[in-house]
Amino acid sequence: MRYSDTRAPIPLTSVQACPTSGGCRETTTDTQGAFMFRDLPPGTYEVRAPESSVARAERVTVGAGRSTVTIFGN
């Protein structure tokens, strides 16, 4: 996860993956701003850093049996 204005990594911050049906899952970025959610059910999620006012949210679709890599702040 990166700041949308400077593109600098956002280290050690909370990240949520929220499906349209509710029930968000949460993880934390590492020191380089990277993060991973394991075993998300297929669907569309809004991925956001709720504690950061300068990181924008992204909408990501996860398919069955697939890995999804998203680069934030591009």
PDB file of N, CA, C, O and CB in Angstrom:
ATOM      1  N   MET A   1       0.854  -1.154   0.000  1.00  0.00           N
ATOM      2  CA  MET A   1       0.000   0.000   0.000  1.00  0.00           C
ATOM      3  C   MET A   1       0.901   1.218   0.000  1.00  0.00           C
ATOM      4  O   MET A   1       1.907   1.272   0.708  1.00  0.00           O
ATOM      5  CB  MET A   1      -0.972  -0.003   1.212  1.00  0.00           C
ATOM      6  N   ARG A   2       0.516   2.201  -0.816  1.00  0.00           N
ATOM      7  CA  ARG A   2       1.305   3.431  -0.939  1.00  0.00           C
ATOM      8  C   ARG A   2       0.403   4.646  -0.773  1.00  0.00           C
ATOM      9  O   ARG A   2      -0.796   4.594  -1.050  1.00  0.00           O
ATOM     10  CB  ARG A   2       2.035   3.485  -2.302  1.00  0.00           C
ATOM     11  N   TYR A   3       1.001   5.735  -0.317  1.00  0.00           N
ATOM     12  CA  TYR A   3       0.273   6.993  -0.258  1.00  0.00           C
ATOM     13  C   TYR A   3      -0.059   7.420  -1.681  1.00  0.00           C
ATOM     14  O   TYR A   3       0.785   7.317  -2.572  1.00  0.00           O
ATOM     15  CB  TYR A   3       1.098   8.091   0.482  1.00  0.00           C
ATOM     16  N   SER A   4      -1.275   7.896  -1.903  1.00  0.00           N
ATOM     17  CA  SER A   4      -1.680   8.266  -3.259  1.00  0.00           C
ATOM     18  C   SER A   4      -0.990   9.540  -3.740  1.00  0.00           C
ATOM     19  O   SER A   4      -0.862   9.739  -4.948  1.00  0.00           O
ATOM     20  CB  SER A   4      -3.186   8.446  -3.320  1.00  0.00           C
ATOM     21  N   ASP A   5      -0.547  10.399  -2.841  1.00  0.00           N
ATOM     22  CA  ASP A   5       0.079  11.650  -3.283  1.00  0.00           C
ATOM     23  C   ASP A   5       1.588  11.522  -3.506  1.00  0.00           C
ATOM     24  O   ASP A   5       2.101  12.059  -4.487  1.00  0.00           O
ATOM     25  CB  ASP A   5      -0.185  12.737  -2.267  1.00  0.00           C
ATOM     26  N   THR A   6       2.312  10.827  -2.625  1.00  0.00           N
ATOM     27  CA  THR A   6       3.771  10.744  -2.745  1.00  0.00           C
ATOM     28  C   THR A   6       4.262   9.401  -3.282  1.00  0.00           C
ATOM     29  O   THR A   6       5.416   9.282  -3.691  1.00  0.00           O
ATOM     30  CB  THR A   6       4.403  11.000  -1.406  1.00  0.00           C
ATOM     31  N   ARG A   7       3.381   8.380  -3.281  1.00  0.00           N
ATOM     32  CA  ARG A   7       3.709   7.010  -3.692  1.00  0.00           C
ATOM     33  C   ARG A   7       4.691   6.335  -2.736  1.00  0.00           C
ATOM     34  O   ARG A   7       5.226   5.276  -3.062  1.00  0.00           O
ATOM     35  CB  ARG A   7       4.289   7.015  -5.097  1.00  0.00           C
ATOM     36  N   ALA A   8       4.936   6.914  -1.578  1.00  0.00           N
ATOM     37  CA  ALA A   8       5.793   6.298  -0.562  1.00  0.00           C
ATOM     38  C   ALA A   8       5.023   5.149   0.105  1.00  0.00           C
ATOM     39  O   ALA A   8       3.809   5.247   0.281  1.00  0.00           O
ATOM     40  CB  ALA A   8       6.256   7.359   0.506  1.00  0.00           C
ATOM     41  N   PRO A   9       5.715   4.059   0.479  1.00  0.00           N
ATOM     42  CA  PRO A   9       5.044   2.947   1.155  1.00  0.00           C
ATOM     43  C   PRO A   9       4.412   3.381   2.475  1.00  0.00           C
ATOM     44  O   PRO A   9       4.928   4.260   3.165  1.00  0.00           O
ATOM     45  CB  PRO A   9       6.029   1.814   1.404  1.00  0.00           C
ATOM     46  N   ILE A  10       3.295   2.754   2.813  1.00  0.00           N
ATOM     47  CA  ILE A  10       2.641   2.987   4.104  1.00  0.00           C
ATOM     48  C   ILE A  10       2.966   1.780   4.974  1.00  0.00           C
ATOM     49  O   ILE A  10       2.307   0.747   4.855  1.00  0.00           O
ATOM     50  CB  ILE A  10       1.067   3.196   3.951  1.00  0.00           C
ATOM     51  N   PRO A  11       3.971   1.886   5.851  1.00  0.00           N
ATOM     52  CA  PRO A  11       4.381   0.748   6.660  1.00  0.00           C
ATOM     53  C   PRO A  11       3.491   0.550   7.886  1.00  0.00           C
ATOM     54  O   PRO A  11       2.976   1.506   8.465  1.00  0.00           O
ATOM     55  CB  PRO A  11       5.813   0.921   7.093  1.00  0.00           C
ATOM     56  N   LEU A  12       3.327  -0.713   8.263  1.00  0.00           N
ATOM     57  CA  LEU A  12       2.707  -1.090   9.530  1.00  0.00           C
ATOM     58  C   LEU A  12       1.361  -0.410   9.781  1.00  0.00           C
ATOM     59  O   LEU A  12       1.111   0.127  10.859  1.00  0.00           O
ATOM     60  CB  LEU A  12       3.639  -0.767  10.655  1.00  0.00           C
ATOM     61  N   THR A  13       0.500  -0.446   8.761  1.00  0.00           N
ATOM     62  CA  THR A  13      -0.837   0.112   8.902  1.00  0.00           C
ATOM     63  C   THR A  13      -1.880  -0.969   8.651  1.00  0.00           C
ATOM     64  O   THR A  13      -1.608  -1.963   7.977  1.00  0.00           O
ATOM     65  CB  THR A  13      -1.040   1.296   7.935  1.00  0.00           C
ATOM     66  N   SER A  14      -3.039  -0.772   9.183  1.00  0.00           N
ATOM     67  CA  SER A  14      -4.150  -1.700   9.030  1.00  0.00           C
ATOM     68  C   SER A  14      -4.720  -1.601   7.617  1.00  0.00           C
ATOM     69  O   SER A  14      -4.851  -0.507   7.068  1.00  0.00           O
ATOM     70  CB  SER A  14      -5.245  -1.416  10.080  1.00  0.00           C
ATOM     71  N   VAL A  15      -5.062  -2.759   7.027  1.00  0.00           N
ATOM     72  CA  VAL A  15      -5.692  -2.824   5.710  1.00  0.00           C
ATOM     73  C   VAL A  15      -6.904  -3.734   5.826  1.00  0.00           C
ATOM     74  O   VAL A  15      -6.833  -4.790   6.455  1.00  0.00           O
ATOM     75  CB  VAL A  15      -4.691  -3.341   4.611  1.00  0.00           C
ATOM     76  N   GLN A  16      -8.016  -3.329   5.222  1.00  0.00           N
ATOM     77  CA  GLN A  16      -9.230  -4.134   5.244  1.00  0.00           C
ATOM     78  C   GLN A  16      -9.605  -4.561   3.837  1.00  0.00           C
ATOM     79  O   GLN A  16      -9.407  -3.817   2.876  1.00  0.00           O
ATOM     80  CB  GLN A  16     -10.383  -3.359   5.891  1.00  0.00           C
ATOM     81  N   ALA A  17     -10.153  -5.774   3.721  1.00  0.00           N
ATOM     82  CA  ALA A  17     -10.771  -6.264   2.494  1.00  0.00           C
ATOM     83  C   ALA A  17     -12.239  -6.479   2.834  1.00  0.00           C
ATOM     84  O   ALA A  17     -12.582  -7.362   3.620  1.00  0.00           O
ATOM     85  CB  ALA A  17     -10.079  -7.599   1.955  1.00  0.00           C
ATOM     86  N   CYS A  18     -13.106  -5.657   2.229  1.00  0.00           N
ATOM     87  CA  CYS A  18     -14.526  -5.679   2.574  1.00  0.00           C
ATOM     88  C   CYS A  18     -15.353  -6.106   1.365  1.00  0.00           C
ATOM     89  O   CYS A  18     -15.383  -5.401   0.357  1.00  0.00           O
ATOM     90  CB  CYS A  18     -14.986  -4.295   3.080  1.00  0.00           C
ATOM     91  N   PRO A  19     -16.032  -7.265   1.457  1.00  0.00           N
ATOM     92  CA  PRO A  19     -16.907  -7.687   0.368  1.00  0.00           C
ATOM     93  C   PRO A  19     -18.192  -6.858   0.380  1.00  0.00           C
ATOM     94  O   PRO A  19     -18.511  -6.207   1.374  1.00  0.00           O
ATOM     95  CB  PRO A  19     -17.233  -9.196   0.481  1.00  0.00           C
ATOM     96  N   THR A  20     -18.917  -6.889  -0.723  1.00  0.00           N
ATOM     97  CA  THR A  20     -20.163  -6.136  -0.799  1.00  0.00           C
ATOM     98  C   THR A  20     -21.192  -6.633   0.208  1.00  0.00           C
ATOM     99  O   THR A  20     -22.104  -5.892   0.576  1.00  0.00           O
ATOM    100  CB  THR A  20     -20.733  -6.216  -2.200  1.00  0.00           C
ATOM    101  N   SER A  21     -21.056  -7.885   0.660  1.00  0.00           N
ATOM    102  CA  SER A  21     -22.010  -8.452   1.616  1.00  0.00           C
ATOM    103  C   SER A  21     -21.661  -8.136   3.068  1.00  0.00           C
ATOM    104  O   SER A  21     -22.408  -8.521   3.968  1.00  0.00           O
ATOM    105  CB  SER A  21     -22.084  -9.946   1.434  1.00  0.00           C
ATOM    106  N   GLY A  22     -20.550  -7.447   3.321  1.00  0.00           N
ATOM    107  CA  GLY A  22     -20.128  -7.120   4.683  1.00  0.00           C
ATOM    108  C   GLY A  22     -19.180  -8.159   5.230  1.00  0.00           C
ATOM    109  O   GLY A  22     -18.838  -9.117   4.537  1.00  0.00           O
ATOM    110  N   GLY A  23     -18.748  -7.980   6.472  1.00  0.00           N
ATOM    111  CA  GLY A  23     -17.817  -8.931   7.082  1.00  0.00           C
ATOM    112  C   GLY A  23     -16.388  -8.729   6.630  1.00  0.00           C
ATOM    113  O   GLY A  23     -15.792  -9.637   6.050  1.00  0.00           O
ATOM    114  N   CYS A  24     -15.820  -7.553   6.883  1.00  0.00           N
ATOM    115  CA  CYS A  24     -14.459  -7.227   6.460  1.00  0.00           C
ATOM    116  C   CYS A  24     -13.429  -8.116   7.143  1.00  0.00           C
ATOM    117  O   CYS A  24     -13.611  -8.549   8.281  1.00  0.00           O
ATOM    118  CB  CYS A  24     -14.153  -5.765   6.750  1.00  0.00           C
ATOM    119  N   ARG A  25     -12.328  -8.379   6.409  1.00  0.00           N
ATOM    120  CA  ARG A  25     -11.159  -9.036   6.991  1.00  0.00           C
ATOM    121  C   ARG A  25     -10.056  -8.005   7.068  1.00  0.00           C
ATOM    122  O   ARG A  25     -10.006  -7.070   6.269  1.00  0.00           O
ATOM    123  CB  ARG A  25     -10.712 -10.288   6.155  1.00  0.00           C
ATOM    124  N   GLU A  26      -9.158  -8.183   8.052  1.00  0.00           N
ATOM    125  CA  GLU A  26      -8.129  -7.174   8.290  1.00  0.00           C
ATOM    126  C   GLU A  26      -6.750  -7.825   8.377  1.00  0.00           C
ATOM    127  O   GLU A  26      -6.603  -8.949   8.857  1.00  0.00           O
ATOM    128  CB  GLU A  26      -8.433  -6.388   9.581  1.00  0.00           C
ATOM    129  N   THR A  27      -5.740  -7.087   7.899  1.00  0.00           N
ATOM    130  CA  THR A  27      -4.342  -7.491   8.015  1.00  0.00           C
ATOM    131  C   THR A  27      -3.522  -6.209   8.207  1.00  0.00           C
ATOM    132  O   THR A  27      -4.079  -5.113   8.272  1.00  0.00           O
ATOM    133  CB  THR A  27      -3.859  -8.314   6.740  1.00  0.00           C
ATOM    134  N   THR A  28      -2.210  -6.356   8.295  1.00  0.00           N
ATOM    135  CA  THR A  28      -1.315  -5.214   8.495  1.00  0.00           C
ATOM    136  C   THR A  28      -0.223  -5.231   7.441  1.00  0.00           C
ATOM    137  O   THR A  28       0.283  -6.296   7.088  1.00  0.00           O
ATOM    138  CB  THR A  28      -0.698  -5.232   9.914  1.00  0.00           C
ATOM    139  N   THR A  29       0.147  -4.052   6.934  1.00  0.00           N
ATOM    140  CA  THR A  29       1.239  -3.972   5.969  1.00  0.00           C
ATOM    141  C   THR A  29       2.570  -4.218   6.672  1.00  0.00           C
ATOM    142  O   THR A  29       2.702  -4.002   7.877  1.00  0.00           O
ATOM    143  CB  THR A  29       1.245  -2.598   5.259  1.00  0.00           C
ATOM    144  N   ASP A  30       3.558  -4.675   5.893  1.00  0.00           N
ATOM    145  CA  ASP A  30       4.905  -4.828   6.451  1.00  0.00           C
ATOM    146  C   ASP A  30       5.635  -3.485   6.334  1.00  0.00           C
ATOM    147  O   ASP A  30       5.017  -2.470   6.013  1.00  0.00           O
ATOM    148  CB  ASP A  30       5.701  -5.971   5.712  1.00  0.00           C
ATOM    149  N   THR A  31       6.928  -3.476   6.590  1.00  0.00           N
ATOM    150  CA  THR A  31       7.679  -2.212   6.580  1.00  0.00           C
ATOM    151  C   THR A  31       7.800  -1.604   5.181  1.00  0.00           C
ATOM    152  O   THR A  31       8.130  -0.425   5.049  1.00  0.00           O
ATOM    153  CB  THR A  31       9.067  -2.435   7.153  1.00  0.00           C
ATOM    154  N   GLN A  32       7.536  -2.395   4.137  1.00  0.00           N
ATOM    155  CA  GLN A  32       7.586  -1.892   2.761  1.00  0.00           C
ATOM    156  C   GLN A  32       6.196  -1.580   2.203  1.00  0.00           C
ATOM    157  O   GLN A  32       6.060  -1.241   1.028  1.00  0.00           O
ATOM    158  CB  GLN A  32       8.280  -2.905   1.863  1.00  0.00           C
ATOM    159  N   GLY A  33       5.158  -1.696   3.048  1.00  0.00           N
ATOM    160  CA  GLY A  33       3.798  -1.411   2.618  1.00  0.00           C
ATOM    161  C   GLY A  33       3.093  -2.580   1.950  1.00  0.00           C
ATOM    162  O   GLY A  33       1.974  -2.425   1.461  1.00  0.00           O
ATOM    163  N   ALA A  34       3.736  -3.765   1.921  1.00  0.00           N
ATOM    164  CA  ALA A  34       3.125  -4.943   1.298  1.00  0.00           C
ATOM    165  C   ALA A  34       2.188  -5.634   2.292  1.00  0.00           C
ATOM    166  O   ALA A  34       2.378  -5.553   3.505  1.00  0.00           O
ATOM    167  CB  ALA A  34       4.219  -5.933   0.803  1.00  0.00           C
ATOM    168  N   PHE A  35       1.173  -6.316   1.750  1.00  0.00           N
ATOM    169  CA  PHE A  35       0.236  -7.045   2.599  1.00  0.00           C
ATOM    170  C   PHE A  35      -0.378  -8.191   1.810  1.00  0.00           C
ATOM    171  O   PHE A  35      -0.300  -8.223   0.582  1.00  0.00           O
ATOM    172  CB  PHE A  35      -0.866  -6.105   3.143  1.00  0.00           C
ATOM    173  N   MET A  36      -0.995  -9.140   2.530  1.00  0.00           N
ATOM    174  CA  MET A  36      -1.617 -10.289   1.885  1.00  0.00           C
ATOM    175  C   MET A  36      -2.818 -10.737   2.702  1.00  0.00           C
ATOM    176  O   MET A  36      -2.777 -10.764   3.932  1.00  0.00           O
ATOM    177  CB  MET A  36      -0.605 -11.447   1.718  1.00  0.00           C
ATOM    178  N   PHE A  37      -3.888 -11.088   1.997  1.00  0.00           N
ATOM    179  CA  PHE A  37      -5.035 -11.752   2.608  1.00  0.00           C
ATOM    180  C   PHE A  37      -5.033 -13.176   2.092  1.00  0.00           C
ATOM    181  O   PHE A  37      -4.979 -13.394   0.882  1.00  0.00           O
ATOM    182  CB  PHE A  37      -6.395 -11.015   2.281  1.00  0.00           C
ATOM    183  N   ARG A  38      -5.090 -14.140   2.977  1.00  0.00           N
ATOM    184  CA  ARG A  38      -5.107 -15.550   2.578  1.00  0.00           C
ATOM    185  C   ARG A  38      -6.529 -16.076   2.593  1.00  0.00           C
ATOM    186  O   ARG A  38      -7.331 -15.717   3.456  1.00  0.00           O
ATOM    187  CB  ARG A  38      -4.213 -16.397   3.506  1.00  0.00           C
ATOM    188  N   ASP A  39      -6.831 -16.931   1.630  1.00  0.00           N
ATOM    189  CA  ASP A  39      -8.090 -17.674   1.584  1.00  0.00           C
ATOM    190  C   ASP A  39      -9.328 -16.783   1.575  1.00  0.00           C
ATOM    191  O   ASP A  39     -10.302 -17.074   2.269  1.00  0.00           O
ATOM    192  CB  ASP A  39      -8.164 -18.603   2.753  1.00  0.00           C
ATOM    193  N   LEU A  40      -9.302 -15.709   0.802  1.00  0.00           N
ATOM    194  CA  LEU A  40     -10.510 -14.909   0.632  1.00  0.00           C
ATOM    195  C   LEU A  40     -11.467 -15.664  -0.277  1.00  0.00           C
ATOM    196  O   LEU A  40     -11.045 -16.186  -1.309  1.00  0.00           O
ATOM    197  CB  LEU A  40     -10.179 -13.500   0.048  1.00  0.00           C
ATOM    198  N   PRO A  41     -12.736 -15.735   0.075  1.00  0.00           N
ATOM    199  CA  PRO A  41     -13.708 -16.357  -0.829  1.00  0.00           C
ATOM    200  C   PRO A  41     -13.806 -15.540  -2.125  1.00  0.00           C
ATOM    201  O   PRO A  41     -13.557 -14.334  -2.111  1.00  0.00           O
ATOM    202  CB  PRO A  41     -15.108 -16.469  -0.142  1.00  0.00           C
ATOM    203  N   PRO A  42     -14.167 -16.186  -3.246  1.00  0.00           N
ATOM    204  CA  PRO A  42     -14.334 -15.451  -4.499  1.00  0.00           C
ATOM    205  C   PRO A  42     -15.344 -14.321  -4.324  1.00  0.00           C
ATOM    206  O   PRO A  42     -16.325 -14.459  -3.593  1.00  0.00           O
ATOM    207  CB  PRO A  42     -14.783 -16.399  -5.628  1.00  0.00           C
ATOM    208  N   GLY A  43     -15.096 -13.220  -4.992  1.00  0.00           N
ATOM    209  CA  GLY A  43     -16.007 -12.082  -4.932  1.00  0.00           C
ATOM    210  C   GLY A  43     -15.293 -10.780  -5.190  1.00  0.00           C
ATOM    211  O   GLY A  43     -14.107 -10.767  -5.517  1.00  0.00           O
ATOM    212  N   THR A  44     -16.006  -9.695  -5.044  1.00  0.00           N
ATOM    213  CA  THR A  44     -15.451  -8.358  -5.227  1.00  0.00           C
ATOM    214  C   THR A  44     -15.284  -7.710  -3.861  1.00  0.00           C
ATOM    215  O   THR A  44     -16.183  -7.755  -3.022  1.00  0.00           O
ATOM    216  CB  THR A  44     -16.361  -7.491  -6.150  1.00  0.00           C
ATOM    217  N   TYR A  45     -14.135  -7.114  -3.656  1.00  0.00           N
ATOM    218  CA  TYR A  45     -13.780  -6.511  -2.371  1.00  0.00           C
ATOM    219  C   TYR A  45     -13.336  -5.073  -2.567  1.00  0.00           C
ATOM    220  O   TYR A  45     -12.734  -4.731  -3.585  1.00  0.00           O
ATOM    221  CB  TYR A  45     -12.673  -7.319  -1.677  1.00  0.00           C
ATOM    222  N   GLU A  46     -13.635  -4.237  -1.591  1.00  0.00           N
ATOM    223  CA  GLU A  46     -13.010  -2.920  -1.511  1.00  0.00           C
ATOM    224  C   GLU A  46     -11.863  -3.080  -0.535  1.00  0.00           C
ATOM    225  O   GLU A  46     -12.068  -3.464   0.616  1.00  0.00           O
ATOM    226  CB  GLU A  46     -14.032  -1.784  -1.055  1.00  0.00           C
ATOM    227  N   VAL A  47     -10.660  -2.788  -0.990  1.00  0.00           N
ATOM    228  CA  VAL A  47      -9.463  -2.904  -0.147  1.00  0.00           C
ATOM    229  C   VAL A  47      -9.052  -1.485   0.220  1.00  0.00           C
ATOM    230  O   VAL A  47      -8.853  -0.639  -0.652  1.00  0.00           O
ATOM    231  CB  VAL A  47      -8.284  -3.683  -0.883  1.00  0.00           C
ATOM    232  N   ARG A  48      -8.926  -1.235   1.518  1.00  0.00           N
ATOM    233  CA  ARG A  48      -8.662   0.126   1.980  1.00  0.00           C
ATOM    234  C   ARG A  48      -7.845   0.116   3.260  1.00  0.00           C
ATOM    235  O   ARG A  48      -7.796  -0.881   3.982  1.00  0.00           O
ATOM    236  CB  ARG A  48      -9.973   0.882   2.200  1.00  0.00           C
ATOM    237  N   ALA A  49      -7.206   1.246   3.524  1.00  0.00           N
ATOM    238  CA  ALA A  49      -6.491   1.466   4.781  1.00  0.00           C
ATOM    239  C   ALA A  49      -7.335   2.456   5.579  1.00  0.00           C
ATOM    240  O   ALA A  49      -7.211   3.665   5.380  1.00  0.00           O
ATOM    241  CB  ALA A  49      -5.006   2.005   4.544  1.00  0.00           C
ATOM    242  N   PRO A  50      -8.188   1.969   6.476  1.00  0.00           N
ATOM    243  CA  PRO A  50      -9.141   2.857   7.147  1.00  0.00           C
ATOM    244  C   PRO A  50      -8.493   3.937   8.005  1.00  0.00           C
ATOM    245  O   PRO A  50      -9.109   4.976   8.248  1.00  0.00           O
ATOM    246  CB  PRO A  50     -10.055   2.046   8.000  1.00  0.00           C
ATOM    247  N   GLU A  51      -7.277   3.718   8.466  1.00  0.00           N
ATOM    248  CA  GLU A  51      -6.608   4.703   9.327  1.00  0.00           C
ATOM    249  C   GLU A  51      -5.838   5.752   8.527  1.00  0.00           C
ATOM    250  O   GLU A  51      -5.316   6.703   9.108  1.00  0.00           O
ATOM    251  CB  GLU A  51      -5.659   3.998  10.283  1.00  0.00           C
ATOM    252  N   SER A  52      -5.758   5.596   7.215  1.00  0.00           N
ATOM    253  CA  SER A  52      -4.979   6.519   6.388  1.00  0.00           C
ATOM    254  C   SER A  52      -5.913   7.368   5.542  1.00  0.00           C
ATOM    255  O   SER A  52      -6.685   6.838   4.743  1.00  0.00           O
ATOM    256  CB  SER A  52      -3.986   5.750   5.488  1.00  0.00           C
ATOM    257  N   SER A  53      -5.849   8.663   5.711  1.00  0.00           N
ATOM    258  CA  SER A  53      -6.703   9.561   4.937  1.00  0.00           C
ATOM    259  C   SER A  53      -6.133   9.856   3.552  1.00  0.00           C
ATOM    260  O   SER A  53      -6.818  10.465   2.730  1.00  0.00           O
ATOM    261  CB  SER A  53      -6.904  10.859   5.691  1.00  0.00           C
ATOM    262  N   VAL A  54      -4.900   9.440   3.272  1.00  0.00           N
ATOM    263  CA  VAL A  54      -4.293   9.750   1.973  1.00  0.00           C
ATOM    264  C   VAL A  54      -4.060   8.529   1.095  1.00  0.00           C
ATOM    265  O   VAL A  54      -3.502   8.658   0.005  1.00  0.00           O
ATOM    266  CB  VAL A  54      -2.991  10.452   2.183  1.00  0.00           C
ATOM    267  N   ALA A  55      -4.470   7.357   1.540  1.00  0.00           N
ATOM    268  CA  ALA A  55      -4.382   6.159   0.695  1.00  0.00           C
ATOM    269  C   ALA A  55      -5.758   5.914   0.104  1.00  0.00           C
ATOM    270  O   ALA A  55      -6.750   5.883   0.832  1.00  0.00           O
ATOM    271  CB  ALA A  55      -3.882   4.903   1.508  1.00  0.00           C
ATOM    272  N   ARG A  56      -5.827   5.741  -1.197  1.00  0.00           N
ATOM    273  CA  ARG A  56      -7.135   5.539  -1.809  1.00  0.00           C
ATOM    274  C   ARG A  56      -7.541   4.069  -1.753  1.00  0.00           C
ATOM    275  O   ARG A  56      -6.690   3.183  -1.686  1.00  0.00           O
ATOM    276  CB  ARG A  56      -7.128   6.032  -3.260  1.00  0.00           C
ATOM    277  N   ALA A  57      -8.828   3.825  -1.781  1.00  0.00           N
ATOM    278  CA  ALA A  57      -9.355   2.457  -1.786  1.00  0.00           C
ATOM    279  C   ALA A  57      -9.307   1.916  -3.209  1.00  0.00           C
ATOM    280  O   ALA A  57      -9.361   2.675  -4.176  1.00  0.00           O
ATOM    281  CB  ALA A  57     -10.813   2.409  -1.224  1.00  0.00           C
ATOM    282  N   GLU A  58      -9.205   0.611  -3.322  1.00  0.00           N
ATOM    283  CA  GLU A  58      -9.195  -0.075  -4.613  1.00  0.00           C
ATOM    284  C   GLU A  58     -10.265  -1.152  -4.592  1.00  0.00           C
ATOM    285  O   GLU A  58     -10.502  -1.766  -3.551  1.00  0.00           O
ATOM    286  CB  GLU A  58      -7.793  -0.687  -4.923  1.00  0.00           C
ATOM    287  N   ARG A  59     -10.918  -1.392  -5.727  1.00  0.00           N
ATOM    288  CA  ARG A  59     -11.878  -2.479  -5.846  1.00  0.00           C
ATOM    289  C   ARG A  59     -11.173  -3.625  -6.569  1.00  0.00           C
ATOM    290  O   ARG A  59     -10.624  -3.442  -7.656  1.00  0.00           O
ATOM    291  CB  ARG A  59     -13.183  -2.024  -6.610  1.00  0.00           C
ATOM    292  N   VAL A  60     -11.195  -4.813  -5.949  1.00  0.00           N
ATOM    293  CA  VAL A  60     -10.474  -5.979  -6.459  1.00  0.00           C
ATOM    294  C   VAL A  60     -11.442  -7.154  -6.556  1.00  0.00           C
ATOM    295  O   VAL A  60     -12.236  -7.381  -5.643  1.00  0.00           O
ATOM    296  CB  VAL A  60      -9.258  -6.335  -5.545  1.00  0.00           C
ATOM    297  N   THR A  61     -11.382  -7.907  -7.666  1.00  0.00           N
ATOM    298  CA  THR A  61     -12.190  -9.114  -7.813  1.00  0.00           C
ATOM    299  C   THR A  61     -11.297 -10.326  -7.652  1.00  0.00           C
ATOM    300  O   THR A  61     -10.262 -10.437  -8.309  1.00  0.00           O
ATOM    301  CB  THR A  61     -12.915  -9.144  -9.183  1.00  0.00           C
ATOM    302  N   VAL A  62     -11.704 -11.248  -6.765  1.00  0.00           N
ATOM    303  CA  VAL A  62     -10.948 -12.467  -6.486  1.00  0.00           C
ATOM    304  C   VAL A  62     -11.716 -13.637  -7.085  1.00  0.00           C
ATOM    305  O   VAL A  62     -12.901 -13.812  -6.801  1.00  0.00           O
ATOM    306  CB  VAL A  62     -10.717 -12.667  -4.943  1.00  0.00           C
ATOM    307  N   GLY A  63     -11.045 -14.443  -7.915  1.00  0.00           N
ATOM    308  CA  GLY A  63     -11.667 -15.606  -8.530  1.00  0.00           C
ATOM    309  C   GLY A  63     -11.360 -16.870  -7.745  1.00  0.00           C
ATOM    310  O   GLY A  63     -10.403 -16.904  -6.972  1.00  0.00           O
ATOM    311  N   ALA A  64     -12.161 -17.906  -7.937  1.00  0.00           N
ATOM    312  CA  ALA A  64     -11.972 -19.192  -7.254  1.00  0.00           C
ATOM    313  C   ALA A  64     -10.625 -19.794  -7.634  1.00  0.00           C
ATOM    314  O   ALA A  64     -10.305 -19.914  -8.816  1.00  0.00           O
ATOM    315  CB  ALA A  64     -13.115 -20.174  -7.604  1.00  0.00           C
ATOM    316  N   GLY A  65      -9.832 -20.176  -6.622  1.00  0.00           N
ATOM    317  CA  GLY A  65      -8.546 -20.818  -6.850  1.00  0.00           C
ATOM    318  C   GLY A  65      -7.513 -19.931  -7.495  1.00  0.00           C
ATOM    319  O   GLY A  65      -6.576 -20.439  -8.111  1.00  0.00           O
ATOM    320  N   ARG A  66      -7.645 -18.627  -7.380  1.00  0.00           N
ATOM    321  CA  ARG A  66      -6.732 -17.698  -8.046  1.00  0.00           C
ATOM    322  C   ARG A  66      -6.056 -16.795  -7.047  1.00  0.00           C
ATOM    323  O   ARG A  66      -6.601 -16.505  -5.982  1.00  0.00           O
ATOM    324  CB  ARG A  66      -7.471 -16.865  -9.078  1.00  0.00           C
ATOM    325  N   SER A  67      -4.873 -16.355  -7.392  1.00  0.00           N
ATOM    326  CA  SER A  67      -4.155 -15.333  -6.637  1.00  0.00           C
ATOM    327  C   SER A  67      -4.337 -14.014  -7.353  1.00  0.00           C
ATOM    328  O   SER A  67      -4.342 -13.973  -8.583  1.00  0.00           O
ATOM    329  CB  SER A  67      -2.643 -15.684  -6.481  1.00  0.00           C
ATOM    330  N   THR A  68      -4.484 -12.949  -6.613  1.00  0.00           N
ATOM    331  CA  THR A  68      -4.647 -11.625  -7.209  1.00  0.00           C
ATOM    332  C   THR A  68      -3.585 -10.707  -6.635  1.00  0.00           C
ATOM    333  O   THR A  68      -3.441 -10.588  -5.418  1.00  0.00           O
ATOM    334  CB  THR A  68      -6.077 -11.056  -6.952  1.00  0.00           C
ATOM    335  N   VAL A  69      -2.844 -10.060  -7.522  1.00  0.00           N
ATOM    336  CA  VAL A  69      -1.828  -9.111  -7.099  1.00  0.00           C
ATOM    337  C   VAL A  69      -2.286  -7.735  -7.544  1.00  0.00           C
ATOM    338  O   VAL A  69      -2.582  -7.527  -8.721  1.00  0.00           O
ATOM    339  CB  VAL A  69      -0.418  -9.465  -7.686  1.00  0.00           C
ATOM    340  N   THR A  70      -2.346  -6.807  -6.623  1.00  0.00           N
ATOM    341  CA  THR A  70      -2.751  -5.449  -6.940  1.00  0.00           C
ATOM    342  C   THR A  70      -1.689  -4.497  -6.423  1.00  0.00           C
ATOM    343  O   THR A  70      -1.257  -4.593  -5.274  1.00  0.00           O
ATOM    344  CB  THR A  70      -4.141  -5.119  -6.334  1.00  0.00           C
ATOM    345  N   ILE A  71      -1.277  -3.588  -7.271  1.00  0.00           N
ATOM    346  CA  ILE A  71      -0.308  -2.569  -6.889  1.00  0.00           C
ATOM    347  C   ILE A  71      -1.092  -1.288  -6.624  1.00  0.00           C
ATOM    348  O   ILE A  71      -1.726  -0.741  -7.526  1.00  0.00           O
ATOM    349  CB  ILE A  71       0.795  -2.359  -8.004  1.00  0.00           C
ATOM    350  N   PHE A  72      -1.044  -0.820  -5.394  1.00  0.00           N
ATOM    351  CA  PHE A  72      -1.772   0.371  -5.013  1.00  0.00           C
ATOM    352  C   PHE A  72      -0.939   1.613  -5.268  1.00  0.00           C
ATOM    353  O   PHE A  72       0.289   1.572  -5.192  1.00  0.00           O
ATOM    354  CB  PHE A  72      -2.183   0.300  -3.553  1.00  0.00           C
ATOM    355  N   GLY A  73      -1.597   2.699  -5.568  1.00  0.00           N
ATOM    356  CA  GLY A  73      -0.938   3.987  -5.730  1.00  0.00           C
ATOM    357  C   GLY A  73      -0.382   4.223  -7.110  1.00  0.00           C
ATOM    358  O   GLY A  73       0.372   5.176  -7.305  1.00  0.00           O
ATOM    359  N   ASN A  74      -0.723   3.389  -8.082  1.00  0.00           N
ATOM    360  CA  ASN A  74      -0.230   3.602  -9.459  1.00  0.00           C
ATOM    361  C   ASN A  74      -1.143   4.539 -10.207  1.00  0.00           C
ATOM    362  O   ASN A  74      -0.896   4.839 -11.376  1.00  0.00           O
ATOM    363  CB  ASN A  74      -0.115   2.268 -10.219  1.00  0.00           C
TER     364      ASN A  74
END
